[in-house]
Amino acid sequence: MMKPAAFEYVRPETLAEAVTALDHDDARIIAGGQSLLPMMNFRLVQPERLVDINRITELERIERTKTGLRIGALTRHANAARDPLLAEHFPIVAEAMGHVAHVAIRNRGTVAGSLCHADPSAEWPLLVTLLDGEIEILGSDGHRSAEPSEFFLAPLVTDIEEQELVTGVHLPLPAGPSGMAFEEVAQRAGDFAVVAAGAMVRVENDTFAEVRLGLGGVFDTSVRARALEGALTGQRARAEELEAALPLAIEDLEPNDDLHASADYRLSLVPVLARRALIRALHRATQ
Amino acid sequence: MTGKARITLTVNGEPFEADVEPRMLAADFLRDELGLTGTHVGCEHGVCGTCTIMMNGVSARSCLMLAVQLDGAEVQTVEGLGTIRDMHRIQEAFHEHHALQCGFCTPGFLMTVCDILESLPLRTDAEIRDALSGNICRCTGYDHIVKAVRTLVDERDGAAS
Ligand SMILES: Cc1cc2nc3c(=O)[nH]c(=O)nc-3n(C[C@H](O)[C@H](O)[C@H](O)COP(=O)(O)OP(=O)(O)OC[C@H]3O[C@@H](n4cnc5c(N)ncnc54)[C@H](O)[C@@H]3O)c2cc1C
Ligand code: FES
Ligand code: FES
């Protein structure tokens, strides 16, 4: 039997109340609880105070901004997957959500919970890294925001201070029409990815105006394949050019051996998934 | 609140009020406090799916929720589906297709099917398998479960067209 240790339960109704509730030596936020409660059931985590943010409904909104879309922290994976605004501007989100866990877990798990849990194989950190998202953070000193490279520090480690909470993530719209695609290999449907790849391609005048490739499962955090992106930008927008650049995708990657896959296997998946994602993204960009 | 918390909720249409310790899992509340032992507990970390319930119209893992989080909720458990004499159509389909053997996983499958029949198109058997991927069965080999769900989907879509 695995049960959580005792804790004090606090359920703020507003952001201000949440910030106050977090002013405690050993407080922990619970959002969907789909990563935290397993850890509490195993007693890997034993917070003294649990701050349940599920009643702060203002955190559930997805809205248009001048320059992009703002996804509220408490947006559930299942709601992100069927949101019309996201489907219109970032169809890659629904594609990626199909790989996140299972139906019941997607009904509860949240965007910010996934970002703050910071599993290097998780889909949301990869999406936000790919899409140049900005993570919005609220603390007792007010609001700040962080880029993915500042926010994700190591596996399960982020830049969030103990008394801060993530309120949402802002995704800037691409500078022009684009194509996006997501690919993943996992051991079984719904398992964390062994390797995942997300691509975004913009084509202008038959050349690559912008190419982005994000990778998960091959480093301490989600990463961008900057060498490949740089080499392709300005090239003719052809599948052959993408193919030729694929060896650059594994530059600087340091995957680990673990229970699920060897480092070599992970590395060998990168060009395969990168190729599929980039070619589909190119196809969509030029449709 | 450090001590017990008062929660009010409805389970299978019946209202309940209880005082619960914050650390009590929703699954243990349903089983040990309300005596609704149809909701099973397997892994207690979200992997096996046998603890699946419906909460406010969507499926949820009751081992990954706290009883205090059920405050104000409408919960449906397998006991709310049907009785031996008057089975729910989902239960009948499982019966007809031999979609269970030992039955340990069955409550979770039934509650998951309640959700996916409402929320997903399930056009192909591959989509059905994907939607059921969060529920583990050690007995049936899944084939009969997929057949039962296929029948239910065909009935649903036939009725709609
Ligand atoms: C069987 C199973 C399979 C899974 N498979 C996948 C998968 O394939 N891919 C995947 O990405 N995920 C997977 N998950 C995890 C799931 O996506 C979780 O929903 C997610 O990782 C955490 O989100 P949550 O809202 O449940 O967060 P919680 O579990 O509530 O919290 C996680 C952490 O984030 C902190 N936190 C939460 N919200 C905030 C906030 N707003 N501000 C600051 N800190 C916050 C919490 O304190 C905690 O430390 C799986 C989970 C299970 C149980
Ligand atoms: S007991 Fe809840 S998923 Fe296994
Ligand atoms: S019928 Fe025995 S585990 Fe599914």
Short mmCIF file of C-alpha atoms and ligand atoms in Angstrom, two decimals:
data_model
loop_
_atom_site.label_atom_id
_atom_site.label_comp_id
_atom_site.label_asym_id
_atom_site.label_seq_id
_atom_site.Cartn_x
_atom_site.Cartn_y
_atom_site.Cartn_z
CA MET A 1 0.00 0.00 0.00
CA MET A 2 1.26 3.40 -0.95
CA LYS A 3 -0.31 6.46 0.58
CA PRO A 4 0.78 10.07 0.95
CA ALA A 5 2.19 11.30 4.26
CA ALA A 6 0.02 13.80 6.13
CA PHE A 7 -0.04 17.41 4.96
CA GLU A 8 -1.97 20.60 5.42
CA TYR A 9 -4.41 21.25 2.56
CA VAL A 10 -5.06 24.77 1.29
CA ARG A 11 -7.40 25.59 -1.58
CA PRO A 12 -7.04 29.21 -2.75
CA GLU A 13 -9.75 30.67 -4.99
CA THR A 14 -7.64 33.52 -6.41
CA LEU A 15 -4.05 34.05 -7.54
CA ALA A 16 -3.43 36.46 -4.67
CA GLU A 17 -4.57 33.83 -2.16
CA ALA A 18 -2.33 31.26 -3.86
CA VAL A 19 0.74 33.47 -3.55
CA THR A 20 -0.04 33.98 0.14
CA ALA A 21 -0.55 30.24 0.66
CA LEU A 22 2.82 29.52 -0.92
CA ASP A 23 4.55 31.68 1.67
CA HIS A 24 5.55 28.68 3.77
CA ASP A 25 8.77 26.67 4.26
CA ASP A 26 7.56 23.52 2.60
CA ALA A 27 4.58 24.19 0.37
CA ARG A 28 3.88 22.45 -2.90
CA ILE A 29 1.39 23.28 -5.63
CA ILE A 30 -0.95 20.56 -6.84
CA ALA A 31 -2.44 21.10 -10.31
CA GLY A 32 -3.57 17.93 -12.12
CA GLY A 33 -1.72 15.82 -9.58
CA GLN A 34 -0.86 13.31 -12.31
CA SER A 35 2.88 13.54 -11.60
CA LEU A 36 2.83 14.83 -8.04
CA LEU A 37 0.44 12.30 -6.50
CA PRO A 38 2.38 9.26 -7.76
CA MET A 39 5.44 10.78 -6.08
CA MET A 40 3.47 11.48 -2.91
CA ASN A 41 1.97 7.99 -2.91
CA PHE A 42 5.52 6.61 -3.02
CA ARG A 43 6.54 9.20 -0.41
CA LEU A 44 9.27 10.48 -2.67
CA VAL A 45 7.73 13.88 -1.95
CA GLN A 46 6.23 14.79 1.43
CA PRO A 47 5.21 18.43 1.45
CA GLU A 48 3.96 19.94 4.69
CA ARG A 49 1.43 22.07 2.86
CA LEU A 50 -0.36 21.29 -0.37
CA VAL A 51 -1.72 24.28 -2.28
CA ASP A 52 -4.51 23.11 -4.61
CA ILE A 53 -4.85 25.62 -7.47
CA ASN A 54 -7.71 23.80 -9.25
CA ARG A 55 -10.32 26.36 -8.15
CA ILE A 56 -8.50 29.30 -9.73
CA THR A 57 -10.60 29.15 -12.88
CA GLU A 58 -8.96 32.18 -14.49
CA LEU A 59 -5.93 29.93 -15.08
CA GLU A 60 -7.91 27.70 -17.45
CA ARG A 61 -8.28 30.16 -20.33
CA ILE A 62 -6.71 30.03 -23.77
CA GLU A 63 -6.78 33.46 -25.41
CA ARG A 64 -5.53 35.47 -28.37
CA THR A 65 -2.98 38.18 -27.63
CA LYS A 66 -1.62 40.79 -30.04
CA THR A 67 1.29 38.55 -30.97
CA GLY A 68 0.22 35.03 -30.19
CA LEU A 69 -1.80 32.75 -27.94
CA ARG A 70 -1.74 32.62 -24.18
CA ILE A 71 -2.43 29.21 -22.65
CA GLY A 72 -3.50 29.30 -19.01
CA ALA A 73 -1.54 27.17 -16.54
CA LEU A 74 -4.50 24.95 -15.66
CA THR A 75 -5.41 24.07 -19.25
CA ARG A 76 -5.85 20.28 -19.25
CA HIS A 77 -4.06 18.26 -21.91
CA ALA A 78 -7.46 17.05 -23.22
CA ASN A 79 -8.79 20.61 -23.54
CA ALA A 80 -5.65 21.80 -25.31
CA ALA A 81 -6.08 18.93 -27.77
CA ARG A 82 -9.55 20.13 -28.81
CA ASP A 83 -9.16 23.89 -28.49
CA PRO A 84 -10.14 25.68 -31.73
CA LEU A 85 -7.62 28.55 -31.33
CA LEU A 86 -4.75 26.15 -30.81
CA ALA A 87 -5.98 24.01 -33.72
CA GLU A 88 -5.97 27.05 -35.98
CA HIS A 89 -2.55 28.44 -35.08
CA PHE A 90 -0.61 25.53 -33.58
CA PRO A 91 -2.08 22.27 -34.90
CA ILE A 92 1.07 20.54 -33.65
CA VAL A 93 -0.32 20.81 -30.11
CA ALA A 94 -3.22 18.44 -30.75
CA GLU A 95 -0.88 16.11 -32.60
CA ALA A 96 1.49 16.01 -29.63
CA MET A 97 -1.30 15.62 -27.05
CA GLY A 98 -2.21 12.30 -28.67
CA HIS A 99 1.09 11.02 -27.27
CA VAL A 100 0.62 12.28 -23.70
CA ALA A 101 -0.40 9.51 -21.33
CA HIS A 102 -3.97 8.19 -21.56
CA VAL A 103 -7.52 9.58 -21.71
CA ALA A 104 -8.14 9.86 -17.96
CA ILE A 105 -4.71 11.38 -17.29
CA ARG A 106 -5.16 13.88 -20.12
CA ASN A 107 -8.46 14.94 -18.54
CA ARG A 108 -6.64 16.02 -15.34
CA GLY A 109 -3.02 16.80 -16.22
CA THR A 110 -2.23 20.45 -16.95
CA VAL A 111 0.11 22.42 -19.17
CA ALA A 112 1.96 24.16 -16.33
CA GLY A 113 2.13 20.95 -14.29
CA SER A 114 3.92 19.30 -17.15
CA LEU A 115 6.28 22.26 -17.64
CA CYS A 116 7.08 22.38 -13.91
CA HIS A 117 7.54 18.62 -13.66
CA ALA A 118 10.11 19.07 -16.48
CA ASP A 119 10.51 15.51 -17.62
CA PRO A 120 13.06 15.60 -20.49
CA SER A 121 10.81 13.27 -22.52
CA ALA A 122 7.56 15.17 -21.96
CA GLU A 123 5.65 16.76 -24.81
CA TRP A 124 4.82 20.21 -23.37
CA PRO A 125 8.42 21.21 -22.61
CA LEU A 126 9.32 20.16 -26.15
CA LEU A 127 6.44 22.13 -27.69
CA VAL A 128 7.28 25.26 -25.73
CA THR A 129 10.97 24.91 -26.66
CA LEU A 130 10.08 24.44 -30.33
CA LEU A 131 7.58 27.29 -30.44
CA ASP A 132 9.77 29.82 -28.56
CA GLY A 133 7.18 30.04 -25.82
CA GLU A 134 7.50 32.34 -22.84
CA ILE A 135 6.65 30.95 -19.45
CA GLU A 136 4.76 33.39 -17.24
CA ILE A 137 5.53 33.28 -13.55
CA LEU A 138 3.94 35.00 -10.55
CA GLY A 139 5.61 35.44 -7.18
CA SER A 140 5.32 37.68 -4.16
CA ASP A 141 7.44 40.22 -6.07
CA GLY A 142 5.04 40.25 -9.02
CA HIS A 143 5.19 38.86 -12.53
CA ARG A 144 8.20 37.73 -14.54
CA SER A 145 8.65 35.54 -17.58
CA ALA A 146 11.26 33.00 -18.64
CA GLU A 147 12.39 31.53 -21.92
CA PRO A 148 12.55 27.75 -22.13
CA SER A 149 16.37 27.77 -22.06
CA GLU A 150 16.26 29.70 -18.77
CA PHE A 151 13.35 27.77 -17.31
CA PHE A 152 14.37 24.13 -17.85
CA LEU A 153 17.59 23.54 -15.93
CA ALA A 154 17.92 19.76 -15.63
CA PRO A 155 15.67 16.68 -15.50
CA LEU A 156 12.83 17.57 -13.10
CA VAL A 157 14.53 20.86 -12.22
CA THR A 158 13.24 24.29 -13.26
CA ASP A 159 13.98 27.88 -12.48
CA ILE A 160 10.78 28.20 -10.39
CA GLU A 161 11.35 29.51 -6.86
CA GLU A 162 9.52 27.89 -3.98
CA GLN A 163 7.05 30.72 -3.59
CA GLU A 164 6.31 31.21 -7.26
CA LEU A 165 3.73 29.73 -9.56
CA VAL A 166 3.45 29.47 -13.30
CA THR A 167 0.33 31.28 -14.55
CA GLY A 168 0.58 30.32 -18.20
CA VAL A 169 2.67 30.16 -21.32
CA HIS A 170 2.65 32.55 -24.26
CA LEU A 171 3.23 31.15 -27.74
CA PRO A 172 4.17 33.79 -30.34
CA LEU A 173 2.64 33.25 -33.79
CA PRO A 174 5.16 32.33 -36.49
CA ALA A 175 6.24 35.25 -38.69
CA GLY A 176 4.29 33.84 -41.66
CA PRO A 177 2.47 30.76 -42.89
CA SER A 178 4.22 27.67 -41.59
CA GLY A 179 4.01 23.90 -41.44
CA MET A 180 4.47 21.92 -38.23
CA ALA A 181 4.67 18.23 -37.39
CA PHE A 182 5.31 16.01 -34.38
CA GLU A 183 6.83 12.53 -34.25
CA GLU A 184 7.50 10.22 -31.35
CA VAL A 185 8.66 6.74 -30.48
CA ALA A 186 7.47 5.31 -27.16
CA GLN A 187 7.41 1.74 -25.95
CA ARG A 188 3.64 1.62 -25.68
CA ALA A 189 0.85 4.08 -26.47
CA GLY A 190 0.85 6.74 -23.76
CA ASP A 191 4.28 5.99 -22.33
CA PHE A 192 6.77 8.80 -22.02
CA ALA A 193 8.69 9.23 -25.28
CA VAL A 194 11.96 7.43 -25.84
CA VAL A 195 12.62 10.20 -28.37
CA ALA A 196 10.26 12.87 -29.68
CA ALA A 197 10.79 15.43 -32.42
CA GLY A 198 8.80 18.52 -33.37
CA ALA A 199 9.44 20.56 -36.51
CA MET A 200 8.35 23.96 -37.79
CA VAL A 201 9.13 25.12 -41.33
CA ARG A 202 8.47 28.43 -43.08
CA VAL A 203 9.01 28.78 -46.80
CA GLU A 204 9.29 32.06 -48.71
CA ASN A 205 10.20 32.32 -52.41
CA ASP A 206 11.01 28.65 -52.57
CA THR A 207 13.65 28.91 -49.82
CA PHE A 208 13.60 28.01 -46.15
CA ALA A 209 12.84 31.28 -44.36
CA GLU A 210 12.91 29.45 -41.03
CA VAL A 211 13.43 25.88 -39.90
CA ARG A 212 13.07 24.74 -36.31
CA LEU A 213 13.65 21.30 -34.88
CA GLY A 214 12.96 20.48 -31.22
CA LEU A 215 14.00 17.19 -29.62
CA GLY A 216 12.96 15.44 -26.42
CA GLY A 217 14.43 12.43 -24.65
CA VAL A 218 17.99 13.02 -25.81
CA PHE A 219 19.33 15.51 -23.31
CA ASP A 220 18.72 16.80 -19.77
CA THR A 221 16.01 19.07 -21.13
CA SER A 222 14.19 19.51 -24.43
CA VAL A 223 16.60 21.01 -26.95
CA ARG A 224 16.66 22.75 -30.31
CA ALA A 225 18.92 21.43 -33.07
CA ARG A 226 20.47 24.86 -33.69
CA ALA A 227 23.22 23.63 -36.01
CA LEU A 228 20.70 22.03 -38.34
CA GLU A 229 18.36 25.02 -38.15
CA GLY A 230 21.17 27.43 -39.05
CA ALA A 231 22.45 25.32 -41.92
CA LEU A 232 19.03 25.01 -43.54
CA THR A 233 17.87 28.60 -43.28
CA GLY A 234 18.22 30.25 -46.69
CA GLN A 235 18.59 26.94 -48.53
CA ARG A 236 16.23 25.85 -51.27
CA ALA A 237 13.08 24.42 -49.75
CA ARG A 238 13.53 20.82 -50.83
CA ALA A 239 13.34 17.49 -49.07
CA GLU A 240 16.88 16.69 -50.30
CA GLU A 241 18.25 19.68 -48.43
CA LEU A 242 16.54 18.47 -45.26
CA GLU A 243 17.96 14.99 -45.72
CA ALA A 244 21.47 16.34 -46.24
CA ALA A 245 21.31 18.33 -43.00
CA LEU A 246 20.09 15.44 -40.81
CA PRO A 247 23.54 14.48 -39.45
CA LEU A 248 23.63 17.92 -37.82
CA ALA A 249 20.59 17.00 -35.71
CA ILE A 250 22.62 14.86 -33.33
CA GLU A 251 25.35 17.42 -32.76
CA ASP A 252 25.93 18.14 -29.05
CA LEU A 253 23.31 15.65 -27.84
CA GLU A 254 24.11 13.67 -24.70
CA PRO A 255 21.40 11.12 -24.14
CA ASN A 256 21.56 8.79 -21.14
CA ASP A 257 21.21 5.06 -20.88
CA ASP A 258 18.21 4.19 -18.77
CA LEU A 259 15.61 1.57 -18.09
CA HIS A 260 13.72 2.37 -21.29
CA ALA A 261 16.45 2.72 -23.91
CA SER A 262 20.20 2.89 -24.40
CA ALA A 263 21.86 6.15 -25.34
CA ASP A 264 22.83 4.64 -28.69
CA TYR A 265 19.28 3.68 -29.49
CA ARG A 266 18.07 7.16 -28.62
CA LEU A 267 20.71 8.72 -30.86
CA SER A 268 19.81 6.41 -33.72
CA LEU A 269 16.16 7.50 -33.48
CA VAL A 270 16.96 11.20 -33.82
CA PRO A 271 17.62 11.36 -37.59
CA VAL A 272 14.68 9.05 -38.27
CA LEU A 273 12.16 11.12 -36.34
CA ALA A 274 13.72 14.43 -37.37
CA ARG A 275 13.41 13.42 -41.01
CA ARG A 276 9.76 12.42 -40.68
CA ALA A 277 8.85 15.57 -38.78
CA LEU A 278 10.77 17.95 -41.07
CA ILE A 279 9.45 16.43 -44.27
CA ARG A 280 5.85 16.51 -43.07
CA ALA A 281 6.32 20.10 -41.87
CA LEU A 282 7.76 21.10 -45.26
CA HIS A 283 4.88 19.41 -47.01
CA ARG A 284 2.36 21.28 -44.87
CA ALA A 285 4.21 24.58 -45.32
CA THR A 286 4.02 24.31 -49.10
CA GLN A 287 0.50 22.95 -49.43
CA MET B 1 -6.92 23.32 7.35
CA THR B 2 -4.76 20.78 9.10
CA GLY B 3 -7.40 18.44 10.48
CA LYS B 4 -10.23 16.83 8.63
CA ALA B 5 -12.05 18.64 5.87
CA ARG B 6 -15.77 18.52 5.24
CA ILE B 7 -16.71 17.54 1.70
CA THR B 8 -20.08 17.28 0.00
CA LEU B 9 -20.51 15.41 -3.25
CA THR B 10 -22.87 13.16 -5.14
CA VAL B 11 -21.93 9.60 -5.97
CA ASN B 12 -24.09 7.78 -8.48
CA GLY B 13 -26.74 10.43 -7.97
CA GLU B 14 -26.86 10.10 -4.19
CA PRO B 15 -25.68 13.05 -2.04
CA PHE B 16 -22.98 12.46 0.58
CA GLU B 17 -21.27 14.56 3.21
CA ALA B 18 -18.12 13.41 4.97
CA ASP B 19 -15.11 14.56 6.96
CA VAL B 20 -11.88 13.37 5.40
CA GLU B 21 -8.21 13.60 6.15
CA PRO B 22 -6.60 15.62 3.31
CA ARG B 23 -4.17 12.84 2.48
CA MET B 24 -6.91 10.28 1.84
CA LEU B 25 -7.01 9.23 -1.80
CA ALA B 26 -10.33 9.44 -3.64
CA ALA B 27 -10.13 5.69 -4.34
CA ASP B 28 -9.81 4.88 -0.64
CA PHE B 29 -12.66 7.24 0.21
CA LEU B 30 -15.00 5.50 -2.23
CA ARG B 31 -13.96 2.04 -1.11
CA ASP B 32 -13.38 2.38 2.62
CA GLU B 33 -15.68 5.24 3.64
CA LEU B 34 -18.59 4.71 1.25
CA GLY B 35 -18.15 0.94 0.88
CA LEU B 36 -18.20 1.19 -2.91
CA THR B 37 -15.58 -1.49 -3.54
CA GLY B 38 -16.39 -1.80 -7.23
CA THR B 39 -13.68 0.78 -7.87
CA HIS B 40 -10.51 -1.31 -7.70
CA VAL B 41 -7.01 -0.29 -6.73
CA GLY B 42 -4.03 -1.84 -8.50
CA CYS B 43 -0.89 0.25 -8.80
CA GLU B 44 -1.67 3.51 -6.99
CA HIS B 45 0.44 5.51 -9.38
CA GLY B 46 -1.77 6.00 -12.40
CA VAL B 47 -0.53 3.16 -14.59
CA CYS B 48 -3.08 0.34 -14.47
CA GLY B 49 -6.40 2.18 -14.83
CA THR B 50 -8.51 -0.11 -12.65
CA CYS B 51 -9.39 2.79 -10.32
CA THR B 52 -10.92 4.88 -13.13
CA ILE B 53 -14.12 6.72 -12.23
CA MET B 54 -16.21 9.39 -13.94
CA MET B 55 -15.97 12.81 -12.31
CA ASN B 56 -18.06 15.72 -13.60
CA GLY B 57 -18.61 13.89 -16.86
CA VAL B 58 -15.04 12.83 -17.67
CA SER B 59 -12.90 9.90 -16.62
CA ALA B 60 -10.27 10.30 -13.91
CA ARG B 61 -7.86 8.12 -11.95
CA SER B 62 -9.20 7.92 -8.41
CA CYS B 63 -5.73 6.93 -7.12
CA LEU B 64 -4.37 10.22 -8.44
CA MET B 65 -6.96 12.41 -6.77
CA LEU B 66 -7.53 13.29 -3.16
CA ALA B 67 -10.89 12.79 -1.50
CA VAL B 68 -10.92 16.51 -0.62
CA GLN B 69 -10.76 17.24 -4.34
CA LEU B 70 -14.12 15.50 -4.78
CA ASP B 71 -15.75 18.35 -2.86
CA GLY B 72 -18.65 19.61 -4.98
CA ALA B 73 -18.16 16.93 -7.62
CA GLU B 74 -20.55 14.56 -9.31
CA VAL B 75 -18.95 11.16 -9.24
CA GLN B 76 -20.00 8.04 -11.04
CA THR B 77 -18.55 4.65 -10.16
CA VAL B 78 -19.15 1.23 -11.65
CA GLU B 79 -21.93 0.68 -9.08
CA GLY B 80 -23.85 3.47 -10.82
CA LEU B 81 -23.89 1.74 -14.18
CA GLY B 82 -26.29 -1.15 -13.68
CA THR B 83 -27.20 -4.17 -11.63
CA ILE B 84 -26.96 -7.87 -12.38
CA ARG B 85 -30.64 -7.92 -13.33
CA ASP B 86 -30.54 -4.64 -15.15
CA MET B 87 -27.16 -4.18 -16.74
CA HIS B 88 -25.99 -1.04 -18.48
CA ARG B 89 -25.56 -1.48 -22.24
CA ILE B 90 -21.75 -1.25 -21.83
CA GLN B 91 -21.85 -4.09 -19.29
CA GLU B 92 -24.06 -6.16 -21.59
CA ALA B 93 -21.65 -5.69 -24.47
CA PHE B 94 -18.74 -6.84 -22.27
CA HIS B 95 -20.82 -9.84 -21.25
CA GLU B 96 -21.80 -10.74 -24.81
CA HIS B 97 -18.25 -10.50 -26.10
CA HIS B 98 -16.55 -12.27 -23.17
CA ALA B 99 -14.58 -9.10 -22.53
CA LEU B 100 -13.60 -10.15 -19.00
CA GLN B 101 -12.13 -13.13 -17.20
CA CYS B 102 -11.06 -12.46 -13.61
CA GLY B 103 -12.78 -9.06 -13.72
CA PHE B 104 -10.18 -7.12 -11.76
CA CYS B 105 -9.63 -4.62 -14.54
CA THR B 106 -13.28 -4.48 -15.63
CA PRO B 107 -14.60 -1.56 -13.54
CA GLY B 108 -11.83 0.64 -14.91
CA PHE B 109 -12.49 -0.43 -18.48
CA LEU B 110 -16.24 0.16 -18.10
CA MET B 111 -15.73 3.68 -16.77
CA THR B 112 -13.18 4.48 -19.46
CA VAL B 113 -15.65 3.28 -22.09
CA CYS B 114 -18.31 5.59 -20.60
CA ASP B 115 -15.95 8.48 -21.32
CA ILE B 116 -14.60 7.54 -24.75
CA LEU B 117 -18.02 6.68 -26.21
CA GLU B 118 -18.96 10.30 -25.49
CA SER B 119 -15.70 12.03 -26.29
CA LEU B 120 -13.95 10.22 -29.15
CA PRO B 121 -14.89 9.21 -32.71
CA LEU B 122 -13.25 5.74 -32.41
CA ARG B 123 -13.47 5.18 -36.14
CA THR B 124 -10.99 2.31 -36.29
CA ASP B 125 -9.99 -0.53 -33.98
CA ALA B 126 -6.58 1.14 -33.73
CA GLU B 127 -8.28 4.22 -32.29
CA ILE B 128 -10.20 2.05 -29.84
CA ARG B 129 -6.97 0.37 -28.72
CA ASP B 130 -5.31 3.75 -28.31
CA ALA B 131 -8.23 5.05 -26.22
CA LEU B 132 -8.06 1.94 -24.01
CA SER B 133 -4.27 2.09 -23.65
CA GLY B 134 -4.51 3.44 -20.11
CA ASN B 135 -6.25 0.31 -18.84
CA ILE B 136 -4.27 -2.86 -18.32
CA CYS B 137 -5.82 -6.33 -18.46
CA ARG B 138 -3.72 -9.36 -17.59
CA CYS B 139 -6.30 -11.94 -18.71
CA THR B 140 -8.19 -11.29 -21.91
CA GLY B 141 -5.54 -10.25 -24.42
CA TYR B 142 -7.78 -7.22 -25.16
CA ASP B 143 -9.31 -8.62 -28.35
CA HIS B 144 -12.71 -9.25 -26.81
CA ILE B 145 -12.68 -5.89 -25.09
CA VAL B 146 -12.02 -4.18 -28.42
CA LYS B 147 -14.88 -6.18 -29.98
CA ALA B 148 -17.26 -5.11 -27.23
CA VAL B 149 -16.31 -1.47 -27.70
CA ARG B 150 -16.58 -1.80 -31.49
CA THR B 151 -20.16 -3.04 -31.05
CA LEU B 152 -20.96 -0.11 -28.78
CA VAL B 153 -19.44 2.39 -31.20
CA ASP B 154 -21.40 0.88 -34.11
CA GLU B 155 -24.61 1.14 -32.11
CA ARG B 156 -23.79 4.72 -31.16
CA ASP B 157 -23.01 5.78 -34.72
CA GLY B 158 -25.87 3.81 -36.24
CA ALA B 159 -28.30 5.55 -33.93
CA ALA B 160 -26.81 8.92 -34.81
CA SER B 161 -27.04 8.55 -38.60
C1 LIG C 1 0.73 6.70 -16.32
C2 LIG C 1 1.17 8.08 -16.68
C3 LIG C 1 1.69 8.32 -17.94
C4 LIG C 1 2.11 9.59 -18.30
N1 LIG C 1 2.62 9.79 -19.55
C5 LIG C 1 3.02 11.03 -19.91
C6 LIG C 1 3.55 11.28 -21.22
O1 LIG C 1 3.63 10.39 -22.06
N2 LIG C 1 3.96 12.54 -21.50
C7 LIG C 1 3.86 13.56 -20.59
O2 LIG C 1 4.24 14.69 -20.90
N3 LIG C 1 3.35 13.35 -19.37
C8 LIG C 1 2.93 12.12 -19.02
N4 LIG C 1 2.42 11.94 -17.75
C9 LIG C 1 2.41 13.07 -16.80
C10 LIG C 1 1.20 13.98 -17.02
O3 LIG C 1 1.29 14.62 -18.27
C11 LIG C 1 1.09 15.04 -15.94
O4 LIG C 1 -0.16 15.60 -16.12
C12 LIG C 1 2.08 16.18 -15.97
O5 LIG C 1 3.41 15.77 -16.04
C13 LIG C 1 1.98 17.01 -14.70
O6 LIG C 1 0.88 17.84 -14.77
P1 LIG C 1 -0.11 17.96 -13.55
O7 LIG C 1 -1.00 19.09 -13.84
O8 LIG C 1 -0.72 16.66 -13.29
O9 LIG C 1 0.90 18.43 -12.40
P2 LIG C 1 1.04 18.00 -10.87
O10 LIG C 1 1.26 16.55 -10.77
O11 LIG C 1 -0.07 18.59 -10.08
O12 LIG C 1 2.38 18.79 -10.52
C14 LIG C 1 3.62 18.44 -11.07
C15 LIG C 1 4.70 19.38 -10.50
O13 LIG C 1 4.53 20.70 -10.98
C16 LIG C 1 4.29 21.60 -9.91
N5 LIG C 1 3.28 22.54 -10.42
C17 LIG C 1 2.08 22.20 -10.98
N6 LIG C 1 1.45 23.30 -11.43
C18 LIG C 1 2.26 24.34 -11.15
C19 LIG C 1 2.17 25.76 -11.38
N7 LIG C 1 1.11 26.31 -12.01
N8 LIG C 1 3.19 26.54 -10.97
C20 LIG C 1 4.28 26.00 -10.34
N9 LIG C 1 4.42 24.69 -10.09
C21 LIG C 1 3.42 23.87 -10.50
C22 LIG C 1 3.85 20.75 -8.75
O14 LIG C 1 4.16 21.36 -7.52
C23 LIG C 1 4.65 19.49 -8.98
O15 LIG C 1 5.96 19.66 -8.52
C24 LIG C 1 1.99 10.67 -17.36
C25 LIG C 1 1.44 10.44 -16.11
C26 LIG C 1 1.04 9.17 -15.75
C27 LIG C 1 0.46 8.94 -14.40
S1 FES C 2 -4.73 2.08 -9.10
FE1 FES C 2 -5.09 3.94 -10.12
S2 FES C 2 -4.21 3.62 -12.04
FE2 FES C 2 -3.66 1.81 -10.96
S1 FES C 3 -10.06 -9.71 -16.78
FE1 FES C 3 -8.45 -10.22 -15.44
S2 FES C 3 -7.23 -8.42 -15.53
FE2 FES C 3 -8.66 -8.06 -17.07
#
